[in-house]
PDB file of C-alpha atoms in Angstrom:
ATOM      1  CA  MET A  13      33.834  24.197 -28.544  1.00 54.00           C
ATOM      2  CA  SER A  14      36.528  22.091 -26.559  1.00 55.00           C
ATOM      3  CA  VAL A  15      36.025  19.460 -24.243  1.00 54.00           C
ATOM      4  CA  ASN A  16      37.232  21.697 -21.577  1.00 57.00           C
ATOM      5  CA  ASP A  17      34.429  24.353 -22.559  1.00 74.00           C
ATOM      6  CA  ASP A  18      31.721  21.703 -22.636  1.00 82.00           C
ATOM      7  CA  GLN A  19      32.583  20.792 -19.291  1.00 89.00           C
ATOM      8  CA  THR A  20      32.676  24.047 -17.952  1.00 93.00           C
ATOM      9  CA  LEU A  21      29.330  24.908 -19.340  1.00 92.00           C
ATOM     10  CA  THR A  22      27.928  21.428 -17.996  1.00 92.00           C
ATOM     11  CA  PHE A  23      29.209  22.402 -14.630  1.00 95.00           C
ATOM     12  CA  ASN A  24      27.998  25.961 -15.036  1.00 95.00           C
ATOM     13  CA  LEU A  25      24.412  24.841 -15.768  1.00 96.00           C
ATOM     14  CA  TRP A  26      24.629  22.239 -13.009  1.00 97.00           C
ATOM     15  CA  LYS A  27      25.815  25.021 -10.308  1.00 97.00           C
ATOM     16  CA  GLU A  28      22.907  27.302 -11.539  1.00 98.00           C
ATOM     17  CA  ILE A  29      20.142  24.423 -11.307  1.00 98.00           C
ATOM     18  CA  GLU A  30      21.832  23.238  -7.908  1.00 98.00           C
ATOM     19  CA  LYS A  31      21.492  26.917  -6.487  1.00 98.00           C
ATOM     20  CA  LYS A  32      17.740  27.460  -7.716  1.00 98.00           C
ATOM     21  CA  TYR A  33      16.591  24.506  -6.137  1.00 98.00           C
ATOM     22  CA  SER A  34      18.235  25.060  -2.885  1.00 98.00           C
ATOM     23  CA  GLU A  35      17.042  28.749  -2.651  1.00 97.00           C
ATOM     24  CA  LYS A  36      15.675  28.896   1.112  1.00 95.00           C
ATOM     25  CA  ASN A  37      12.145  29.253   0.471  1.00 94.00           C
ATOM     26  CA  ARG A  38      12.146  25.994  -1.099  1.00 97.00           C
ATOM     27  CA  TYR A  39      10.620  23.178   1.381  1.00 98.00           C
ATOM     28  CA  TYR A  40       9.508  20.920  -1.278  1.00 98.00           C
ATOM     29  CA  HIS A  41      10.239  22.249  -4.808  1.00 98.00           C
ATOM     30  CA  ASN A  42      14.046  21.445  -4.139  1.00 98.00           C
ATOM     31  CA  LEU A  43      16.838  18.764  -4.738  1.00 98.00           C
ATOM     32  CA  SER A  44      14.908  16.146  -3.210  1.00 98.00           C
ATOM     33  CA  HIS A  45      11.846  16.610  -5.258  1.00 98.00           C
ATOM     34  CA  LEU A  46      14.223  16.259  -8.570  1.00 98.00           C
ATOM     35  CA  GLU A  47      15.980  13.131  -6.824  1.00 98.00           C
ATOM     36  CA  ASN A  48      12.456  11.824  -6.188  1.00 98.00           C
ATOM     37  CA  MET A  49      11.245  12.161  -9.825  1.00 98.00           C
ATOM     38  CA  PHE A  50      14.179  10.665 -11.419  1.00 98.00           C
ATOM     39  CA  GLN A  51      13.937   7.656  -8.930  1.00 98.00           C
ATOM     40  CA  GLU A  52      10.514   7.427 -10.097  1.00 98.00           C
ATOM     41  CA  LEU A  53      11.318   7.769 -13.766  1.00 98.00           C
ATOM     42  CA  ASP A  54      14.551   5.367 -13.701  1.00 98.00           C
ATOM     43  CA  THR A  55      11.639   2.394 -12.701  1.00 98.00           C
ATOM     44  CA  VAL A  56       9.721   3.194 -16.235  1.00 98.00           C
ATOM     45  CA  SER A  57      13.010   4.160 -18.135  1.00 98.00           C
ATOM     46  CA  ASP A  58      12.602   1.275 -20.951  1.00 98.00           C
ATOM     47  CA  LYS A  59       9.228   2.834 -21.792  1.00 98.00           C
ATOM     48  CA  ILE A  60      10.269   6.826 -22.074  1.00 98.00           C
ATOM     49  CA  SER A  61      11.444   7.122 -25.683  1.00 98.00           C
ATOM     50  CA  ASP A  62      13.684   9.854 -25.204  1.00 98.00           C
ATOM     51  CA  PHE A  63      15.239  10.002 -21.699  1.00 98.00           C
ATOM     52  CA  THR A  64      17.532  12.531 -22.342  1.00 97.00           C
ATOM     53  CA  THR A  65      14.742  14.937 -23.412  1.00 98.00           C
ATOM     54  CA  VAL A  66      12.937  14.156 -20.115  1.00 98.00           C
ATOM     55  CA  SER A  67      15.515  14.731 -18.036  1.00 98.00           C
ATOM     56  CA  PHE A  68      16.284  18.075 -19.368  1.00 98.00           C
ATOM     57  CA  SER A  69      12.692  18.586 -18.544  1.00 98.00           C
ATOM     58  CA  VAL A  70      12.977  17.375 -15.003  1.00 98.00           C
ATOM     59  CA  PHE A  71      15.952  19.506 -14.197  1.00 98.00           C
ATOM     60  CA  TYR A  72      14.305  22.856 -15.806  1.00 98.00           C
ATOM     61  CA  HIS A  73      10.536  22.245 -14.991  1.00 98.00           C
ATOM     62  CA  ASP A  74      10.769  24.174 -11.409  1.00 98.00           C
ATOM     63  CA  ILE A  75      14.078  26.113 -11.866  1.00 98.00           C
ATOM     64  CA  ILE A  76      11.793  29.297 -11.127  1.00 98.00           C
ATOM     65  CA  TYR A  77       9.667  28.716  -8.266  1.00 97.00           C
ATOM     66  CA  ASN A  78       7.671  31.821  -6.540  1.00 95.00           C
ATOM     67  CA  ALA A  79       4.765  30.730  -4.250  1.00 93.00           C
ATOM     68  CA  THR A  80       3.279  34.270  -5.485  1.00 93.00           C
ATOM     69  CA  SER A  81       3.494  33.799  -9.232  1.00 95.00           C
ATOM     70  CA  LYS A  82       1.021  32.259 -11.810  1.00 95.00           C
ATOM     71  CA  PHE A  83       3.667  31.985 -14.134  1.00 98.00           C
ATOM     72  CA  ASN A  84       6.406  29.657 -12.601  1.00 98.00           C
ATOM     73  CA  GLU A  85       6.072  27.072 -15.601  1.00 98.00           C
ATOM     74  CA  GLU A  86       6.232  29.355 -18.465  1.00 98.00           C
ATOM     75  CA  ASN A  87       9.228  31.603 -16.790  1.00 98.00           C
ATOM     76  CA  SER A  88      11.097  28.139 -16.173  1.00 98.00           C
ATOM     77  CA  ALA A  89      10.700  26.799 -19.746  1.00 98.00           C
ATOM     78  CA  VAL A  90      12.144  30.330 -20.878  1.00 98.00           C
ATOM     79  CA  ILE A  91      15.240  29.501 -18.799  1.00 98.00           C
ATOM     80  CA  ALA A  92      15.444  25.913 -20.037  1.00 98.00           C
ATOM     81  CA  GLU A  93      15.359  27.147 -23.729  1.00 98.00           C
ATOM     82  CA  LYS A  94      17.945  29.730 -23.021  1.00 98.00           C
ATOM     83  CA  ARG A  95      20.361  27.248 -21.076  1.00 98.00           C
ATOM     84  CA  LEU A  96      19.840  24.552 -23.548  1.00 98.00           C
ATOM     85  CA  LYS A  97      20.353  26.560 -26.800  1.00 97.00           C
ATOM     86  CA  LYS A  98      23.832  27.559 -25.136  1.00 95.00           C
ATOM     87  CA  ALA A  99      24.438  24.123 -24.681  1.00 95.00           C
ATOM     88  CA  GLY A 100      23.903  23.335 -27.962  1.00 95.00           C
ATOM     89  CA  ILE A 101      20.805  21.153 -27.879  1.00 97.00           C
ATOM     90  CA  SER A 102      19.038  20.819 -31.075  1.00 97.00           C
ATOM     91  CA  GLU A 103      15.972  23.289 -31.675  1.00 98.00           C
ATOM     92  CA  ASP A 104      13.136  20.534 -31.646  1.00 98.00           C
ATOM     93  CA  LYS A 105      14.709  18.947 -28.412  1.00 98.00           C
ATOM     94  CA  ILE A 106      14.166  22.393 -26.847  1.00 98.00           C
ATOM     95  CA  GLN A 107      10.743  22.741 -28.133  1.00 98.00           C
ATOM     96  CA  ILE A 108      10.055  19.171 -26.651  1.00 98.00           C
ATOM     97  CA  VAL A 109      11.230  20.108 -23.023  1.00 98.00           C
ATOM     98  CA  THR A 110       9.479  23.358 -22.926  1.00 98.00           C
ATOM     99  CA  ALA A 111       5.992  21.954 -23.966  1.00 98.00           C
ATOM    100  CA  GLN A 112       6.686  19.375 -21.241  1.00 98.00           C
ATOM    101  CA  ILE A 113       7.826  22.072 -18.502  1.00 98.00           C
ATOM    102  CA  VAL A 114       4.470  24.125 -19.606  1.00 98.00           C
ATOM    103  CA  ALA A 115       2.404  20.803 -19.003  1.00 98.00           C
ATOM    104  CA  THR A 116       3.520  20.418 -15.320  1.00 98.00           C
ATOM    105  CA  LYS A 117       1.237  23.638 -14.776  1.00 96.00           C
ATOM    106  CA  SER A 118      -2.105  21.885 -15.352  1.00 94.00           C
ATOM    107  CA  HIS A 119      -1.326  18.261 -15.453  1.00 95.00           C
ATOM    108  CA  GLN A 120      -3.657  17.349 -18.536  1.00 95.00           C
ATOM    109  CA  ASN A 121      -3.372  14.116 -20.266  1.00 96.00           C
ATOM    110  CA  SER A 122      -0.784  14.465 -23.258  1.00 97.00           C
ATOM    111  CA  LYS A 123      -0.769  12.893 -26.560  1.00 97.00           C
ATOM    112  CA  ASP A 124       2.972  12.731 -26.200  1.00 98.00           C
ATOM    113  CA  GLN A 125       3.566   9.340 -23.754  1.00 98.00           C
ATOM    114  CA  ASP A 126       7.019  10.809 -22.634  1.00 98.00           C
ATOM    115  CA  THR A 127       5.275  13.762 -21.011  1.00 98.00           C
ATOM    116  CA  ASN A 128       2.685  11.949 -19.252  1.00 98.00           C
ATOM    117  CA  TYR A 129       5.747   9.875 -17.674  1.00 98.00           C
ATOM    118  CA  LEU A 130       7.034  13.295 -16.518  1.00 98.00           C
ATOM    119  CA  LEU A 131       4.040  14.547 -14.981  1.00 98.00           C
ATOM    120  CA  ASP A 132       3.215  11.245 -13.528  1.00 98.00           C
ATOM    121  CA  ALA A 133       6.616  11.159 -11.662  1.00 98.00           C
ATOM    122  CA  ASP A 134       6.185  14.938 -10.730  1.00 98.00           C
ATOM    123  CA  LEU A 135       2.863  13.942  -9.064  1.00 98.00           C
ATOM    124  CA  SER A 136       4.135  10.544  -7.728  1.00 98.00           C
ATOM    125  CA  ILE A 137       4.195  12.233  -4.276  1.00 98.00           C
ATOM    126  CA  LEU A 138       0.268  12.209  -3.812  1.00 98.00           C
ATOM    127  CA  GLY A 139       0.261   8.546  -4.013  1.00 98.00           C
ATOM    128  CA  LYS A 140       3.017   8.207  -1.195  1.00 98.00           C
ATOM    129  CA  ASP A 141       2.408   6.501   2.215  1.00 98.00           C
ATOM    130  CA  PRO A 142      -0.199   8.761   4.589  1.00 98.00           C
ATOM    131  CA  GLU A 143       3.401   9.744   6.785  1.00 98.00           C
ATOM    132  CA  THR A 144       5.126  10.844   3.548  1.00 98.00           C
ATOM    133  CA  TYR A 145       2.180  12.642   2.292  1.00 98.00           C
ATOM    134  CA  LEU A 146       1.814  14.480   5.262  1.00 98.00           C
ATOM    135  CA  LYS A 147       5.248  15.703   5.348  1.00 98.00           C
ATOM    136  CA  TYR A 148       4.731  16.993   1.820  1.00 98.00           C
ATOM    137  CA  THR A 149       2.008  19.076   2.756  1.00 98.00           C
ATOM    138  CA  GLN A 150       3.887  20.330   5.616  1.00 98.00           C
ATOM    139  CA  GLN A 151       6.478  21.671   3.185  1.00 98.00           C
ATOM    140  CA  ILE A 152       4.058  22.947   0.771  1.00 98.00           C
ATOM    141  CA  ARG A 153       2.398  24.727   3.597  1.00 98.00           C
ATOM    142  CA  LYS A 154       5.910  26.477   4.408  1.00 97.00           C
ATOM    143  CA  GLU A 155       6.486  27.343   0.856  1.00 97.00           C
ATOM    144  CA  TYR A 156       3.119  29.360   0.788  1.00 97.00           C
ATOM    145  CA  SER A 157       3.844  30.821   4.605  1.00 96.00           C
ATOM    146  CA  ILE A 158       3.372  34.077   2.901  1.00 95.00           C
ATOM    147  CA  TYR A 159      -0.305  33.553   2.560  1.00 96.00           C
ATOM    148  CA  PRO A 160      -2.522  33.101   5.956  1.00 97.00           C
ATOM    149  CA  ASP A 161      -4.738  30.176   6.373  1.00 97.00           C
ATOM    150  CA  PHE A 162      -7.827  32.158   5.305  1.00 97.00           C
ATOM    151  CA  LEU A 163      -6.247  32.665   1.809  1.00 97.00           C
ATOM    152  CA  TYR A 164      -3.999  29.498   1.550  1.00 97.00           C
ATOM    153  CA  LYS A 165      -6.971  26.767   2.908  1.00 98.00           C
ATOM    154  CA  PRO A 166      -9.413  27.703  -0.020  1.00 97.00           C
ATOM    155  CA  GLY A 167      -6.548  27.852  -3.016  1.00 96.00           C
ATOM    156  CA  ARG A 168      -5.240  24.371  -1.503  1.00 97.00           C
ATOM    157  CA  LYS A 169      -8.382  22.881  -1.582  1.00 97.00           C
ATOM    158  CA  LYS A 170      -9.517  24.303  -4.999  1.00 96.00           C
ATOM    159  CA  ALA A 171      -6.052  22.924  -6.230  1.00 95.00           C
ATOM    160  CA  LEU A 172      -6.750  19.414  -4.602  1.00 97.00           C
ATOM    161  CA  GLN A 173     -10.350  19.244  -5.934  1.00 97.00           C
ATOM    162  CA  HIS A 174      -8.998  19.878  -9.491  1.00 94.00           C
ATOM    163  CA  PHE A 175      -6.848  16.834  -9.167  1.00 96.00           C
ATOM    164  CA  LEU A 176      -9.864  14.550  -7.632  1.00 96.00           C
ATOM    165  CA  GLU A 177     -11.806  15.687 -10.793  1.00 95.00           C
ATOM    166  CA  PHE A 178      -9.719  14.093 -13.402  1.00 96.00           C
ATOM    167  CA  GLU A 179     -10.594  10.497 -14.482  1.00 96.00           C
ATOM    168  CA  ASN A 180      -7.368   9.500 -13.279  1.00 97.00           C
ATOM    169  CA  ILE A 181      -4.656  11.583 -11.616  1.00 98.00           C
ATOM    170  CA  PHE A 182      -1.951   9.749 -13.244  1.00 98.00           C
ATOM    171  CA  LYS A 183      -1.818   9.221 -16.977  1.00 98.00           C
ATOM    172  CA  THR A 184       0.483   5.995 -17.258  1.00 98.00           C
ATOM    173  CA  ASP A 185      -0.523   2.411 -16.182  1.00 98.00           C
ATOM    174  CA  TYR A 186       2.316   2.049 -13.990  1.00 98.00           C
ATOM    175  CA  PHE A 187       1.608   5.183 -12.143  1.00 98.00           C
ATOM    176  CA  LYS A 188      -2.043   4.300 -11.994  1.00 98.00           C
ATOM    177  CA  ASN A 189      -1.619   1.095 -10.735  1.00 98.00           C
ATOM    178  CA  SER A 190       1.241   1.979  -8.118  1.00 98.00           C
ATOM    179  CA  TYR A 191      -0.243   5.424  -6.828  1.00 98.00           C
ATOM    180  CA  GLU A 192      -3.795   6.352  -8.078  1.00 98.00           C
ATOM    181  CA  ALA A 193      -5.943   4.981  -5.196  1.00 98.00           C
ATOM    182  CA  GLN A 194      -3.531   5.720  -2.502  1.00 98.00           C
ATOM    183  CA  ALA A 195      -3.261   9.586  -4.060  1.00 98.00           C
ATOM    184  CA  ARG A 196      -7.066   9.735  -4.151  1.00 98.00           C
ATOM    185  CA  GLU A 197      -7.202   8.836  -0.199  1.00 98.00           C
ATOM    186  CA  ASN A 198      -4.483  11.195   0.676  1.00 98.00           C
ATOM    187  CA  ILE A 199      -6.047  14.183  -1.169  1.00 98.00           C
ATOM    188  CA  ALA A 200      -9.627  13.509   0.026  1.00 98.00           C
ATOM    189  CA  ALA A 201      -7.953  13.155   3.939  1.00 97.00           C
ATOM    190  CA  GLU A 202      -6.170  16.359   3.367  1.00 98.00           C
ATOM    191  CA  ILE A 203      -9.117  18.253   2.050  1.00 97.00           C
ATOM    192  CA  GLN A 204     -11.119  17.453   5.137  1.00 96.00           C
ATOM    193  CA  LEU A 205      -8.432  18.943   7.239  1.00 94.00           C
ATOM    194  CA  LEU A 206      -8.624  22.289   5.573  1.00 94.00           C
TER     195      LEU A 206
END
């Protein structure tokens, strides 16, 4: 593959990511979400063993996002695998990326520390100041506007309680110290409003 072919492929892959994350029904899971994740990960980049692989996971973890689907992460992982193969990324790195993407479904603690940093960056919004968190909850509600309140509220409450049941919402010391206490406050406050 020539340099021009590489540049064209890179350009086309980015344009697809940009298009998917800019779909009209994305109020939270959009390019701003990716930007926030990279800002968060940048602060701990020295602790991440393979930043490039984690970056691929960030780009592709929500490339498929449909509020009515229970398989967004799996479908996103399939797209990542296809695109990264096309880009000539090694099979072992692709397997790590797909595993990291699927891990964003349940946010369980991983034996792989890079995965834990990805998961923590993905959830960092939960520990932001109350005003930022409120804006996030409004964006999520818009993404799920297809559901009336009587369906949305119990589903949202269940998802939030899932996080409160974790011993720690955040898996890494940095994110735990930065966001854990505020995240628990924010989530409890939202549950009260549902």
